[in-house]
Amino acid sequence: MNSMKIKLLSLFFLVTAGISGYSQQTTTRIFNEVLFYDGYAATVTEPVAAGVIRHRNDLYATKISAAQLAAFGTEITLEVKIKAACDNYDRIGNVNLALVPKGQTTYELNGAGVKRIEIARYITPFMNKNKTPNTVPYNYDLSNISRIFKDNETNANYDIWMELEVFGVPYAAQTQVAGCSGRIDVFYGTVDIISNQPSDAAEVVDDLYLKQLFLKHDLNNYQEGASDVVGQSKKTISFNVENTIYNAKLYLITSNHGAGEGGEEYVRREHYAYFDESLKLQYKPGGISCEPFRIYNTQANGIYGPTPKSEASWTSWNNWCPGNIIPIRIIDLGTVAAGTHTFALDVPQAEFVGNDGKIPISLYLQAHTKPYTASIDDLYQPDLSIYPNPTHNHINVVSDQTISTVVIVDLSGKKITETKAGIIDLTSFSSGIYFLNIQWENGAVTTRKVMKY
C-alpha cells in the first residue's frame, strides 16, 4: 500500500468515527499476507505466522483473541486483499467463521462440536505479479456478525476463529509469468476488520441464535446428493428451530461456476429461494459491467478480452466478474415458530453441460431468542452491493430493489453530483472520502462511504 493510500485510509477512519458518533474506529489485522499454494498439491510444510494454522494449501485459520473481540463495535466492515503470486487466473475464495469448543489450540474442520459459517465470498482477478495493480481489495458490510463476537453464551463455550480460503493453481503462470517457473505459490491474502469502538467496550448480548444450514454445498443436477433428485437443480434442507426466534434472517451466498462451452458461469439463470415452501427471494446473479475490473487485466487472455465492452454486452451474460465480491443476499423471516422448517434453492433452467459446473451454496440463520423491537434500519434493509471500494475509477451500485437516485457528497456535505446510473465514474474526482446517499423507490435513504484513491 503506498503512502498516499495509507494517509487516505487514516483520514477515512478518523472522519467516519466523528460522523457516526463513536469515540474511534479501529482496524484489526487478522491475516497478514499469508501465502497460498497449489490447491491440488500435497499440503506444504512452509512456516506460518504465529497463531496461524494451515488446514490445507488453500485454507488458513487464526483465533480471534478476547482483546480483539472486546475492541469490536456494532459496525463491522471486513476488508480482504488478494495479492498476486504465481496464479494469473480468476479463482474462488471465501472467509469463514469457525466456532471451536473452548480452549483448543487447533481443530479439525469437521471436528466434534465445531460450527462453521461462510461470511464472505470473492473471485480473484487476472493478475501478473510483475505488473501493477497486483492487489485487489474486497469490502463487506458485516455488522450482523458483531452479535456473534459479543454474545455471552458463544464466548463462554467457543473460541471464535476466522478462516481465509482461496483456491489457486500455478500451472499456467509457471510458463506465462516471469519468475514463476517451478513455483507453486499462488496468492497472498490479508484480512482486516474495521470497526467502531463503542463508548462501552464491555457491551455484550445474550440472545443470539445461530444455525449453519449449508457450507459451500455444490448444487448441480448430475451427482447423487447434490440436488433433491438427479436431473433437477433444486436442493432442500430441513432443520429444527428449538424455540420461537425473532428478527430471523437467512444469509445466502451463491455463485455459478463451470467454464466449459455453454457453462453455467456464462449463462444467467433465475434463482428461487423458498422458506417452508413459500417463495421468499427470486434473483438472477450478475448483470453488471466488468469494466471497473479491467485495470487488473494484465494478461491478453481471459474474459476481459483485449478491448472494452459495452455495459449491455457485459450484462447480457456474466454471473460475476474476476475481482468481484459475490453478494450476500439477506432473506428477512421475522418471527419463526419452534418446529421443523425447510429451505430450498431452485435453479430450474441450469443445464451443467457435459456434467461440468456447480453452484456452491452457503446459508446460515441468525436471529434473536427474545422478543425484539425493530429499528428503522431493520425495517428496510435491501440487498446492496457497492464495489470495488476503495476504487481508482468506477464503482458499481447494485441492489435487488429499485434505486431512484444516488447523490454523491464530499466530507463537507457539499453535493458533487447526482445520478441514476448503476456504474458511477469517479475518475475525475479528487482522491478522498465520499458519501453515497442512495434514495430508494419507497423514499427511504441509505448512506454508504466510498474511498477514491
PDB file of N, CA and C in Angstrom, residues 330-415:
ATOM      1  N   ILE A 330     -29.813 -11.332   1.827  1.00  0.00           N
ATOM      2  CA  ILE A 330     -30.438 -11.451   3.142  1.00  0.00           C
ATOM      3  C   ILE A 330     -31.939 -11.643   2.962  1.00  0.00           C
ATOM      4  N   ILE A 331     -32.456 -12.701   3.560  1.00  0.00           N
ATOM      5  CA  ILE A 331     -33.884 -13.011   3.496  1.00  0.00           C
ATOM      6  C   ILE A 331     -34.468 -12.801   4.883  1.00  0.00           C
ATOM      7  N   ASP A 332     -35.335 -11.820   5.019  1.00  0.00           N
ATOM      8  CA  ASP A 332     -35.918 -11.469   6.315  1.00  0.00           C
ATOM      9  C   ASP A 332     -37.131 -12.359   6.582  1.00  0.00           C
ATOM     10  N   LEU A 333     -37.061 -13.125   7.668  1.00  0.00           N
ATOM     11  CA  LEU A 333     -38.151 -14.052   8.004  1.00  0.00           C
ATOM     12  C   LEU A 333     -39.037 -13.543   9.135  1.00  0.00           C
ATOM     13  N   GLY A 334     -38.578 -12.533   9.870  1.00  0.00           N
ATOM     14  CA  GLY A 334     -39.355 -12.054  11.011  1.00  0.00           C
ATOM     15  C   GLY A 334     -39.334 -13.063  12.148  1.00  0.00           C
ATOM     16  N   THR A 335     -40.515 -13.327  12.725  1.00  0.00           N
ATOM     17  CA  THR A 335     -40.635 -14.302  13.816  1.00  0.00           C
ATOM     18  C   THR A 335     -40.830 -15.699  13.241  1.00  0.00           C
ATOM     19  N   VAL A 336     -40.054 -16.657  13.753  1.00  0.00           N
ATOM     20  CA  VAL A 336     -40.135 -18.037  13.278  1.00  0.00           C
ATOM     21  C   VAL A 336     -40.493 -18.923  14.467  1.00  0.00           C
ATOM     22  N   ALA A 337     -41.572 -19.680  14.333  1.00  0.00           N
ATOM     23  CA  ALA A 337     -42.055 -20.529  15.419  1.00  0.00           C
ATOM     24  C   ALA A 337     -41.157 -21.749  15.598  1.00  0.00           C
ATOM     25  N   ALA A 338     -41.171 -22.293  16.794  1.00  0.00           N
ATOM     26  CA  ALA A 338     -40.454 -23.533  17.064  1.00  0.00           C
ATOM     27  C   ALA A 338     -41.012 -24.649  16.186  1.00  0.00           C
ATOM     28  N   GLY A 339     -40.121 -25.551  15.778  1.00  0.00           N
ATOM     29  CA  GLY A 339     -40.566 -26.666  14.961  1.00  0.00           C
ATOM     30  C   GLY A 339     -39.632 -26.916  13.789  1.00  0.00           C
ATOM     31  N   THR A 340     -40.067 -27.793  12.881  1.00  0.00           N
ATOM     32  CA  THR A 340     -39.279 -28.153  11.709  1.00  0.00           C
ATOM     33  C   THR A 340     -39.597 -27.213  10.555  1.00  0.00           C
ATOM     34  N   HIS A 341     -38.549 -26.730   9.901  1.00  0.00           N
ATOM     35  CA  HIS A 341     -38.695 -25.811   8.779  1.00  0.00           C
ATOM     36  C   HIS A 341     -37.832 -26.289   7.623  1.00  0.00           C
ATOM     37  N   THR A 342     -38.102 -25.744   6.440  1.00  0.00           N
ATOM     38  CA  THR A 342     -37.336 -26.114   5.251  1.00  0.00           C
ATOM     39  C   THR A 342     -36.871 -24.867   4.510  1.00  0.00           C
ATOM     40  N   PHE A 343     -35.718 -25.017   3.862  1.00  0.00           N
ATOM     41  CA  PHE A 343     -35.237 -24.022   2.912  1.00  0.00           C
ATOM     42  C   PHE A 343     -34.900 -24.766   1.631  1.00  0.00           C
ATOM     43  N   ALA A 344     -35.192 -24.144   0.494  1.00  0.00           N
ATOM     44  CA  ALA A 344     -34.845 -24.754  -0.797  1.00  0.00           C
ATOM     45  C   ALA A 344     -34.350 -23.675  -1.745  1.00  0.00           C
ATOM     46  N   LEU A 345     -33.334 -24.029  -2.527  1.00  0.00           N
ATOM     47  CA  LEU A 345     -32.878 -23.185  -3.627  1.00  0.00           C
ATOM     48  C   LEU A 345     -33.081 -23.954  -4.917  1.00  0.00           C
ATOM     49  N   ASP A 346     -33.739 -23.303  -5.867  1.00  0.00           N
ATOM     50  CA  ASP A 346     -34.073 -23.952  -7.131  1.00  0.00           C
ATOM     51  C   ASP A 346     -33.562 -23.087  -8.281  1.00  0.00           C
ATOM     52  N   VAL A 347     -32.790 -23.708  -9.170  1.00  0.00           N
ATOM     53  CA  VAL A 347     -32.322 -23.036 -10.393  1.00  0.00           C
ATOM     54  C   VAL A 347     -32.788 -23.908 -11.553  1.00  0.00           C
ATOM     55  N   PRO A 348     -34.072 -23.845 -11.899  1.00  0.00           N
ATOM     56  CA  PRO A 348     -34.677 -24.860 -12.767  1.00  0.00           C
ATOM     57  C   PRO A 348     -34.109 -24.902 -14.180  1.00  0.00           C
ATOM     58  N   GLN A 349     -33.538 -23.805 -14.674  1.00  0.00           N
ATOM     59  CA  GLN A 349     -33.039 -23.798 -16.049  1.00  0.00           C
ATOM     60  C   GLN A 349     -31.558 -24.167 -16.155  1.00  0.00           C
ATOM     61  N   ALA A 350     -30.901 -24.415 -15.024  1.00  0.00           N
ATOM     62  CA  ALA A 350     -29.480 -24.769 -15.068  1.00  0.00           C
ATOM     63  C   ALA A 350     -29.282 -26.056 -15.862  1.00  0.00           C
ATOM     64  N   GLU A 351     -28.224 -26.087 -16.686  1.00  0.00           N
ATOM     65  CA  GLU A 351     -28.015 -27.235 -17.564  1.00  0.00           C
ATOM     66  C   GLU A 351     -26.767 -28.045 -17.213  1.00  0.00           C
ATOM     67  N   PHE A 352     -25.687 -27.440 -16.748  1.00  0.00           N
ATOM     68  CA  PHE A 352     -24.440 -28.125 -16.417  1.00  0.00           C
ATOM     69  C   PHE A 352     -23.995 -29.010 -17.574  1.00  0.00           C
ATOM     70  N   VAL A 353     -23.722 -28.351 -18.696  1.00  0.00           N
ATOM     71  CA  VAL A 353     -23.367 -29.044 -19.935  1.00  0.00           C
ATOM     72  C   VAL A 353     -22.157 -29.945 -19.706  1.00  0.00           C
ATOM     73  N   GLY A 354     -22.277 -31.192 -20.157  1.00  0.00           N
ATOM     74  CA  GLY A 354     -21.183 -32.146 -20.015  1.00  0.00           C
ATOM     75  C   GLY A 354     -20.901 -32.523 -18.574  1.00  0.00           C
ATOM     76  N   ASN A 355     -21.921 -32.437 -17.717  1.00  0.00           N
ATOM     77  CA  ASN A 355     -21.739 -32.724 -16.286  1.00  0.00           C
ATOM     78  C   ASN A 355     -20.569 -31.920 -15.711  1.00  0.00           C
ATOM     79  N   ASP A 356     -20.546 -30.631 -16.034  1.00  0.00           N
ATOM     80  CA  ASP A 356     -19.485 -29.735 -15.573  1.00  0.00           C
ATOM     81  C   ASP A 356     -20.119 -28.536 -14.884  1.00  0.00           C
ATOM     82  N   GLY A 357     -19.547 -28.151 -13.770  1.00  0.00           N
ATOM     83  CA  GLY A 357     -20.007 -26.944 -13.092  1.00  0.00           C
ATOM     84  C   GLY A 357     -20.728 -27.230 -11.797  1.00  0.00           C
ATOM     85  N   LYS A 358     -20.983 -26.145 -11.062  1.00  0.00           N
ATOM     86  CA  LYS A 358     -21.628 -26.259  -9.759  1.00  0.00           C
ATOM     87  C   LYS A 358     -22.087 -24.877  -9.328  1.00  0.00           C
ATOM     88  N   ILE A 359     -22.982 -24.856  -8.341  1.00  0.00           N
ATOM     89  CA  ILE A 359     -23.418 -23.622  -7.687  1.00  0.00           C
ATOM     90  C   ILE A 359     -23.199 -23.828  -6.193  1.00  0.00           C
ATOM     91  N   PRO A 360     -22.039 -23.427  -5.655  1.00  0.00           N
ATOM     92  CA  PRO A 360     -21.814 -23.599  -4.211  1.00  0.00           C
ATOM     93  C   PRO A 360     -22.790 -22.734  -3.406  1.00  0.00           C
ATOM     94  N   ILE A 361     -23.494 -23.364  -2.471  1.00  0.00           N
ATOM     95  CA  ILE A 361     -24.463 -22.673  -1.620  1.00  0.00           C
ATOM     96  C   ILE A 361     -23.931 -22.612  -0.195  1.00  0.00           C
ATOM     97  N   SER A 362     -23.911 -21.411   0.362  1.00  0.00           N
ATOM     98  CA  SER A 362     -23.680 -21.256   1.803  1.00  0.00           C
ATOM     99  C   SER A 362     -24.860 -20.512   2.385  1.00  0.00           C
ATOM    100  N   LEU A 363     -25.304 -20.945   3.560  1.00  0.00           N
ATOM    101  CA  LEU A 363     -26.507 -20.372   4.156  1.00  0.00           C
ATOM    102  C   LEU A 363     -26.452 -20.543   5.662  1.00  0.00           C
ATOM    103  N   TYR A 364     -26.733 -19.473   6.382  1.00  0.00           N
ATOM    104  CA  TYR A 364     -26.910 -19.598   7.823  1.00  0.00           C
ATOM    105  C   TYR A 364     -28.080 -18.745   8.284  1.00  0.00           C
ATOM    106  N   LEU A 365     -28.626 -19.127   9.423  1.00  0.00           N
ATOM    107  CA  LEU A 365     -29.771 -18.453  10.031  1.00  0.00           C
ATOM    108  C   LEU A 365     -29.302 -17.746  11.288  1.00  0.00           C
ATOM    109  N   GLN A 366     -29.603 -16.446  11.387  1.00  0.00           N
ATOM    110  CA  GLN A 366     -29.240 -15.682  12.578  1.00  0.00           C
ATOM    111  C   GLN A 366     -30.482 -14.963  13.083  1.00  0.00           C
ATOM    112  N   ALA A 367     -30.681 -14.969  14.395  1.00  0.00           N
ATOM    113  CA  ALA A 367     -31.898 -14.398  14.967  1.00  0.00           C
ATOM    114  C   ALA A 367     -31.672 -14.039  16.427  1.00  0.00           C
ATOM    115  N   HIS A 368     -32.718 -13.475  17.047  1.00  0.00           N
ATOM    116  CA  HIS A 368     -32.758 -13.214  18.484  1.00  0.00           C
ATOM    117  C   HIS A 368     -33.615 -14.296  19.144  1.00  0.00           C
ATOM    118  N   THR A 369     -33.233 -14.689  20.350  1.00  0.00           N
ATOM    119  CA  THR A 369     -34.033 -15.661  21.081  1.00  0.00           C
ATOM    120  C   THR A 369     -35.070 -14.999  21.982  1.00  0.00           C
ATOM    121  N   LYS A 370     -35.038 -13.657  22.052  1.00  0.00           N
ATOM    122  CA  LYS A 370     -36.003 -12.900  22.851  1.00  0.00           C
ATOM    123  C   LYS A 370     -36.733 -11.923  21.947  1.00  0.00           C
ATOM    124  N   PRO A 371     -37.956 -11.520  22.319  1.00  0.00           N
ATOM    125  CA  PRO A 371     -38.683 -10.529  21.501  1.00  0.00           C
ATOM    126  C   PRO A 371     -37.823  -9.308  21.236  1.00  0.00           C
ATOM    127  N   TYR A 372     -37.919  -8.814  20.012  1.00  0.00           N
ATOM    128  CA  TYR A 372     -37.004  -7.785  19.525  1.00  0.00           C
ATOM    129  C   TYR A 372     -37.808  -6.647  18.931  1.00  0.00           C
ATOM    130  N   THR A 373     -37.466  -5.408  19.287  1.00  0.00           N
ATOM    131  CA  THR A 373     -38.103  -4.224  18.713  1.00  0.00           C
ATOM    132  C   THR A 373     -37.251  -3.723  17.569  1.00  0.00           C
ATOM    133  N   ALA A 374     -37.797  -3.760  16.378  1.00  0.00           N
ATOM    134  CA  ALA A 374     -37.020  -3.395  15.193  1.00  0.00           C
ATOM    135  C   ALA A 374     -36.805  -1.898  15.117  1.00  0.00           C
ATOM    136  N   SER A 375     -35.613  -1.511  14.668  1.00  0.00           N
ATOM    137  CA  SER A 375     -35.322  -0.103  14.405  1.00  0.00           C
ATOM    138  C   SER A 375     -35.726   0.221  12.971  1.00  0.00           C
ATOM    139  N   ILE A 376     -35.643   1.501  12.616  1.00  0.00           N
ATOM    140  CA  ILE A 376     -35.959   1.912  11.253  1.00  0.00           C
ATOM    141  C   ILE A 376     -35.035   1.214  10.269  1.00  0.00           C
ATOM    142  N   ASP A 377     -33.749   1.097  10.620  1.00  0.00           N
ATOM    143  CA  ASP A 377     -32.794   0.446   9.737  1.00  0.00           C
ATOM    144  C   ASP A 377     -33.162  -1.014   9.506  1.00  0.00           C
ATOM    145  N   ASP A 378     -33.658  -1.673  10.556  1.00  0.00           N
ATOM    146  CA  ASP A 378     -34.025  -3.087  10.422  1.00  0.00           C
ATOM    147  C   ASP A 378     -35.238  -3.264   9.518  1.00  0.00           C
ATOM    148  N   LEU A 379     -36.123  -2.265   9.513  1.00  0.00           N
ATOM    149  CA  LEU A 379     -37.352  -2.388   8.756  1.00  0.00           C
ATOM    150  C   LEU A 379     -37.114  -2.322   7.254  1.00  0.00           C
ATOM    151  N   TYR A 380     -36.038  -1.637   6.842  1.00  0.00           N
ATOM    152  CA  TYR A 380     -35.765  -1.567   5.407  1.00  0.00           C
ATOM    153  C   TYR A 380     -34.279  -1.780   5.174  1.00  0.00           C
ATOM    154  N   GLN A 381     -33.911  -2.992   4.816  1.00  0.00           N
ATOM    155  CA  GLN A 381     -32.524  -3.343   4.562  1.00  0.00           C
ATOM    156  C   GLN A 381     -32.421  -4.079   3.229  1.00  0.00           C
ATOM    157  N   PRO A 382     -32.500  -3.356   2.113  1.00  0.00           N
ATOM    158  CA  PRO A 382     -32.402  -4.015   0.812  1.00  0.00           C
ATOM    159  C   PRO A 382     -31.012  -4.558   0.573  1.00  0.00           C
ATOM    160  N   ASP A 383     -30.932  -5.564  -0.274  1.00  0.00           N
ATOM    161  CA  ASP A 383     -29.643  -6.105  -0.701  1.00  0.00           C
ATOM    162  C   ASP A 383     -28.918  -5.018  -1.488  1.00  0.00           C
ATOM    163  N   LEU A 384     -27.730  -4.645  -1.042  1.00  0.00           N
ATOM    164  CA  LEU A 384     -26.998  -3.546  -1.666  1.00  0.00           C
ATOM    165  C   LEU A 384     -25.522  -3.891  -1.726  1.00  0.00           C
ATOM    166  N   SER A 385     -24.927  -3.782  -2.918  1.00  0.00           N
ATOM    167  CA  SER A 385     -23.501  -4.014  -3.097  1.00  0.00           C
ATOM    168  C   SER A 385     -22.882  -2.808  -3.776  1.00  0.00           C
ATOM    169  N   ILE A 386     -21.767  -2.324  -3.228  1.00  0.00           N
ATOM    170  CA  ILE A 386     -21.021  -1.204  -3.801  1.00  0.00           C
ATOM    171  C   ILE A 386     -19.581  -1.653  -3.927  1.00  0.00           C
ATOM    172  N   TYR A 387     -19.048  -1.704  -5.133  1.00  0.00           N
ATOM    173  CA  TYR A 387     -17.723  -2.257  -5.345  1.00  0.00           C
ATOM    174  C   TYR A 387     -17.147  -1.775  -6.670  1.00  0.00           C
ATOM    175  N   PRO A 388     -15.821  -1.817  -6.858  1.00  0.00           N
ATOM    176  CA  PRO A 388     -14.830  -2.041  -5.797  1.00  0.00           C
ATOM    177  C   PRO A 388     -14.739  -0.819  -4.883  1.00  0.00           C
ATOM    178  N   ASN A 389     -14.427  -1.027  -3.637  1.00  0.00           N
ATOM    179  CA  ASN A 389     -14.336   0.061  -2.665  1.00  0.00           C
ATOM    180  C   ASN A 389     -13.255  -0.295  -1.644  1.00  0.00           C
ATOM    181  N   PRO A 390     -12.105   0.396  -1.658  1.00  0.00           N
ATOM    182  CA  PRO A 390     -11.744   1.608  -2.388  1.00  0.00           C
ATOM    183  C   PRO A 390     -11.674   1.368  -3.895  1.00  0.00           C
ATOM    184  N   THR A 391     -11.725   2.470  -4.660  1.00  0.00           N
ATOM    185  CA  THR A 391     -11.674   2.383  -6.109  1.00  0.00           C
ATOM    186  C   THR A 391     -10.761   3.457  -6.668  1.00  0.00           C
ATOM    187  N   HIS A 392     -10.274   3.206  -7.867  1.00  0.00           N
ATOM    188  CA  HIS A 392      -9.463   4.209  -8.554  1.00  0.00           C
ATOM    189  C   HIS A 392     -10.258   4.932  -9.630  1.00  0.00           C
ATOM    190  N   ASN A 393     -11.324   4.273 -10.119  1.00  0.00           N
ATOM    191  CA  ASN A 393     -12.077   4.912 -11.203  1.00  0.00           C
ATOM    192  C   ASN A 393     -13.582   4.726 -11.062  1.00  0.00           C
ATOM    193  N   HIS A 394     -14.095   3.531 -11.339  1.00  0.00           N
ATOM    194  CA  HIS A 394     -15.537   3.310 -11.334  1.00  0.00           C
ATOM    195  C   HIS A 394     -15.975   2.545 -10.084  1.00  0.00           C
ATOM    196  N   ILE A 395     -17.263   2.720  -9.731  1.00  0.00           N
ATOM    197  CA  ILE A 395     -17.890   1.849  -8.742  1.00  0.00           C
ATOM    198  C   ILE A 395     -19.220   1.360  -9.308  1.00  0.00           C
ATOM    199  N   ASN A 396     -19.579   0.156  -8.916  1.00  0.00           N
ATOM    200  CA  ASN A 396     -20.888  -0.409  -9.240  1.00  0.00           C
ATOM    201  C   ASN A 396     -21.796  -0.270  -8.020  1.00  0.00           C
ATOM    202  N   VAL A 397     -23.042   0.150  -8.244  1.00  0.00           N
ATOM    203  CA  VAL A 397     -24.053   0.192  -7.199  1.00  0.00           C
ATOM    204  C   VAL A 397     -25.161  -0.759  -7.635  1.00  0.00           C
ATOM    205  N   VAL A 398     -25.268  -1.899  -6.930  1.00  0.00           N
ATOM    206  CA  VAL A 398     -26.167  -2.967  -7.361  1.00  0.00           C
ATOM    207  C   VAL A 398     -27.103  -3.330  -6.223  1.00  0.00           C
ATOM    208  N   SER A 399     -28.383  -3.466  -6.504  1.00  0.00           N
ATOM    209  CA  SER A 399     -29.358  -3.827  -5.480  1.00  0.00           C
ATOM    210  C   SER A 399     -30.478  -4.655  -6.081  1.00  0.00           C
ATOM    211  N   ASP A 400     -31.167  -5.395  -5.205  1.00  0.00           N
ATOM    212  CA  ASP A 400     -32.347  -6.124  -5.637  1.00  0.00           C
ATOM    213  C   ASP A 400     -33.600  -5.250  -5.606  1.00  0.00           C
ATOM    214  N   GLN A 401     -33.467  -4.006  -5.123  1.00  0.00           N
ATOM    215  CA  GLN A 401     -34.577  -3.059  -5.074  1.00  0.00           C
ATOM    216  C   GLN A 401     -34.308  -1.890  -6.019  1.00  0.00           C
ATOM    217  N   THR A 402     -35.361  -1.170  -6.384  1.00  0.00           N
ATOM    218  CA  THR A 402     -35.237  -0.056  -7.321  1.00  0.00           C
ATOM    219  C   THR A 402     -34.639   1.166  -6.642  1.00  0.00           C
ATOM    220  N   ILE A 403     -33.572   1.687  -7.225  1.00  0.00           N
ATOM    221  CA  ILE A 403     -32.919   2.895  -6.728  1.00  0.00           C
ATOM    222  C   ILE A 403     -33.424   4.082  -7.538  1.00  0.00           C
ATOM    223  N   SER A 404     -33.918   5.112  -6.848  1.00  0.00           N
ATOM    224  CA  SER A 404     -34.390   6.306  -7.541  1.00  0.00           C
ATOM    225  C   SER A 404     -33.228   7.188  -7.968  1.00  0.00           C
ATOM    226  N   THR A 405     -32.384   7.569  -7.022  1.00  0.00           N
ATOM    227  CA  THR A 405     -31.231   8.408  -7.324  1.00  0.00           C
ATOM    228  C   THR A 405     -30.077   8.071  -6.385  1.00  0.00           C
ATOM    229  N   VAL A 406     -28.875   8.426  -6.818  1.00  0.00           N
ATOM    230  CA  VAL A 406     -27.689   8.349  -5.976  1.00  0.00           C
ATOM    231  C   VAL A 406     -27.049   9.734  -5.964  1.00  0.00           C
ATOM    232  N   VAL A 407     -27.004  10.341  -4.787  1.00  0.00           N
ATOM    233  CA  VAL A 407     -26.397  11.663  -4.632  1.00  0.00           C
ATOM    234  C   VAL A 407     -25.040  11.475  -3.969  1.00  0.00           C
ATOM    235  N   ILE A 408     -24.002  12.032  -4.576  1.00  0.00           N
ATOM    236  CA  ILE A 408     -22.644  11.916  -4.045  1.00  0.00           C
ATOM    237  C   ILE A 408     -22.259  13.244  -3.399  1.00  0.00           C
ATOM    238  N   VAL A 409     -21.832  13.176  -2.131  1.00  0.00           N
ATOM    239  CA  VAL A 409     -21.415  14.377  -1.409  1.00  0.00           C
ATOM    240  C   VAL A 409     -20.002  14.160  -0.871  1.00  0.00           C
ATOM    241  N   ASP A 410     -19.283  15.284  -0.646  1.00  0.00           N
ATOM    242  CA  ASP A 410     -17.940  15.174  -0.094  1.00  0.00           C
ATOM    243  C   ASP A 410     -17.985  15.271   1.427  1.00  0.00           C
ATOM    244  N   LEU A 411     -16.813  15.344   2.052  1.00  0.00           N
ATOM    245  CA  LEU A 411     -16.747  15.330   3.503  1.00  0.00           C
ATOM    246  C   LEU A 411     -17.411  16.542   4.139  1.00  0.00           C
ATOM    247  N   SER A 412     -17.456  17.658   3.412  1.00  0.00           N
ATOM    248  CA  SER A 412     -18.071  18.873   3.958  1.00  0.00           C
ATOM    249  C   SER A 412     -19.585  18.850   3.823  1.00  0.00           C
ATOM    250  N   GLY A 413     -20.119  17.827   3.130  1.00  0.00           N
ATOM    251  CA  GLY A 413     -21.554  17.751   2.889  1.00  0.00           C
ATOM    252  C   GLY A 413     -21.977  18.389   1.584  1.00  0.00           C
ATOM    253  N   LYS A 414     -21.021  18.886   0.795  1.00  0.00           N
ATOM    254  CA  LYS A 414     -21.331  19.524  -0.478  1.00  0.00           C
ATOM    255  C   LYS A 414     -21.714  18.476  -1.524  1.00  0.00           C
ATOM    256  N   LYS A 415     -22.823  18.730  -2.210  1.00  0.00           N
ATOM    257  CA  LYS A 415     -23.263  17.821  -3.264  1.00  0.00           C
ATOM    258  C   LYS A 415     -22.328  17.929  -4.458  1.00  0.00           C
TER     259      LYS A 415
END
